[in-house]
Coordinates of C-alpha atoms in Angstrom, one line a residue:
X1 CA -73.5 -28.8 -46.6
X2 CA -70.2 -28.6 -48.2
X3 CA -66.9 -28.9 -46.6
X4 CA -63.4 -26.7 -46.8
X5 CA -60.7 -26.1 -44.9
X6 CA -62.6 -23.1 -43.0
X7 CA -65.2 -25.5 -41.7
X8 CA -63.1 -27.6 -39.3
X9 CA -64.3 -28.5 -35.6
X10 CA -62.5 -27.8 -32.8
X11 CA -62.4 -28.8 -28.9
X12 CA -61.3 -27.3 -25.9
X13 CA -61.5 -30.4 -23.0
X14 CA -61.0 -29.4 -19.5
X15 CA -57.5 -31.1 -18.2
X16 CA -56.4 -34.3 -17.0
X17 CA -53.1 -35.7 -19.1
X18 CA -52.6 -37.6 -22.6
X19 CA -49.9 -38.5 -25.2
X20 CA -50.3 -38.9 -28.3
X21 CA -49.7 -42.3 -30.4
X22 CA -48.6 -43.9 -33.5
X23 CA -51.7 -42.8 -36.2
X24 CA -53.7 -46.0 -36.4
X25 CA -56.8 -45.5 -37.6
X26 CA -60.2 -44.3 -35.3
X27 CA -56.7 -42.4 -33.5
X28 CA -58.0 -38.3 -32.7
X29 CA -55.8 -35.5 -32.2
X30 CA -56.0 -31.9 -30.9
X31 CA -53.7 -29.1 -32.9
X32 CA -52.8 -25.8 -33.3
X33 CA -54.3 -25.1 -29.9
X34 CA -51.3 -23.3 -26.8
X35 CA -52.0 -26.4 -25.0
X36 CA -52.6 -29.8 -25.5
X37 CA -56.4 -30.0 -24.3
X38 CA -57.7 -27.5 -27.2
X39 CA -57.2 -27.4 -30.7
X40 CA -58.6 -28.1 -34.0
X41 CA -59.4 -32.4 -34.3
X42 CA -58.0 -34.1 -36.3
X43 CA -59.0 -38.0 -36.9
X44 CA -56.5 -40.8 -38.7
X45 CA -57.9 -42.7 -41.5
X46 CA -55.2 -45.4 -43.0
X47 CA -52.3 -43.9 -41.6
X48 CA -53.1 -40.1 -42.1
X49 CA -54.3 -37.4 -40.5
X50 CA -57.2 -35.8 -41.6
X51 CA -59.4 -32.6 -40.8
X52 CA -63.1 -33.3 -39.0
X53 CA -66.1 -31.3 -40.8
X54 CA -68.1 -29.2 -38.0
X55 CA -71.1 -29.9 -39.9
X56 CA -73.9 -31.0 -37.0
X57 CA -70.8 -30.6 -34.7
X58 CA -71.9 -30.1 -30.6
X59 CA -70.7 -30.9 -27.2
X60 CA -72.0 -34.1 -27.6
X61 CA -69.4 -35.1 -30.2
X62 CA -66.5 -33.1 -28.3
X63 CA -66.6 -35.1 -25.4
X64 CA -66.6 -37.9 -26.9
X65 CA -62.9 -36.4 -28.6
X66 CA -62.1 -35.1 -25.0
X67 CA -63.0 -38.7 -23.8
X68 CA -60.9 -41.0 -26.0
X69 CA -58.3 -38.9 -25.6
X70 CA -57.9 -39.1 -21.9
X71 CA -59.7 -35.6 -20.7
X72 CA -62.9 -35.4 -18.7
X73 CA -65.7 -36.8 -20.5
X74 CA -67.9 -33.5 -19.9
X75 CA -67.7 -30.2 -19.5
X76 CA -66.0 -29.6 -22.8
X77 CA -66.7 -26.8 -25.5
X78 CA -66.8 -26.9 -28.9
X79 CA -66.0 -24.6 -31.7
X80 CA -66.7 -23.7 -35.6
X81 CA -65.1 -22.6 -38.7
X82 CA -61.3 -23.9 -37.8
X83 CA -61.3 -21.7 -34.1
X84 CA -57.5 -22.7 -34.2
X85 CA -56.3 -21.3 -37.2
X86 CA -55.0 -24.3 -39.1
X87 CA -53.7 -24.9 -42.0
X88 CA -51.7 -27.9 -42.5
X89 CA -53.4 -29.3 -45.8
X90 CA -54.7 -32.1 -44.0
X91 CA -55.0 -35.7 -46.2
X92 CA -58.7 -35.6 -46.3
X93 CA -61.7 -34.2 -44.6
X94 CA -64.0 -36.2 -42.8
X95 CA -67.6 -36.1 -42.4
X96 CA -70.5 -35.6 -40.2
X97 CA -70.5 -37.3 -36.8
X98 CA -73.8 -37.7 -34.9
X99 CA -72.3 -38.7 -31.2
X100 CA -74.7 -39.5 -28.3
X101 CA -71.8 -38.1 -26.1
X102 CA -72.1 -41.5 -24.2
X103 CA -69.2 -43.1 -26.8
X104 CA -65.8 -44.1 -26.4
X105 CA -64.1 -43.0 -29.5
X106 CA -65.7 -40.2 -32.1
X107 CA -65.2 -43.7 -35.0

């Protein structure tokens, strides 16, 4: 299927802490969420932030997001059609990922 802005995947990781660094690229972040272990994800591609596509999106792929950045690897839930209410016009929208859940970072 298609992508828009309505079809972004979301996360919400159970706790442990993270910051957030300079966007290099592979780099995932969580926003719009009231905390900072839920939000839409967002993934950096050459130096900007873009949107990732819930297209085949499942728990497998949101613990590998929780994973890389920092939560508990398991245990997390995963949403549809941009759960956060986002819209920051993000650079780009990015594709299908097919995680085993067993990876470090979602690319």
């Amino acid at each position: 299927g298609s992508c828009a802005q309505y079809d972004d995947a979301a996360v919400f990781c159970m706790v442990n802490t993270t910051e957030y660094s300079n966007c290099s690229d592979g780099d995932v972040r969580l926003v719009g969420g009231e905390t900072e272990h839920e939000g839409n994800v967002q993934i950096c591609h050459r130096n900007a932030w873009g949107s990732v596509c819930d297209d085949s999106w499942d728990t497998s792929d949101s613990n590998v997001v929780c994973r890389q950045l920092g939560f508990q690897p398991y245990g997390s839930s995963r949403y549809y059609s941009n759960h956060f209410n986002t819209f920051n016009n993000p650079s780009f929208i990015y594709g299908r990922f097919y995680c085993s859940g067993t990876e470090n970072k979602l690319a």
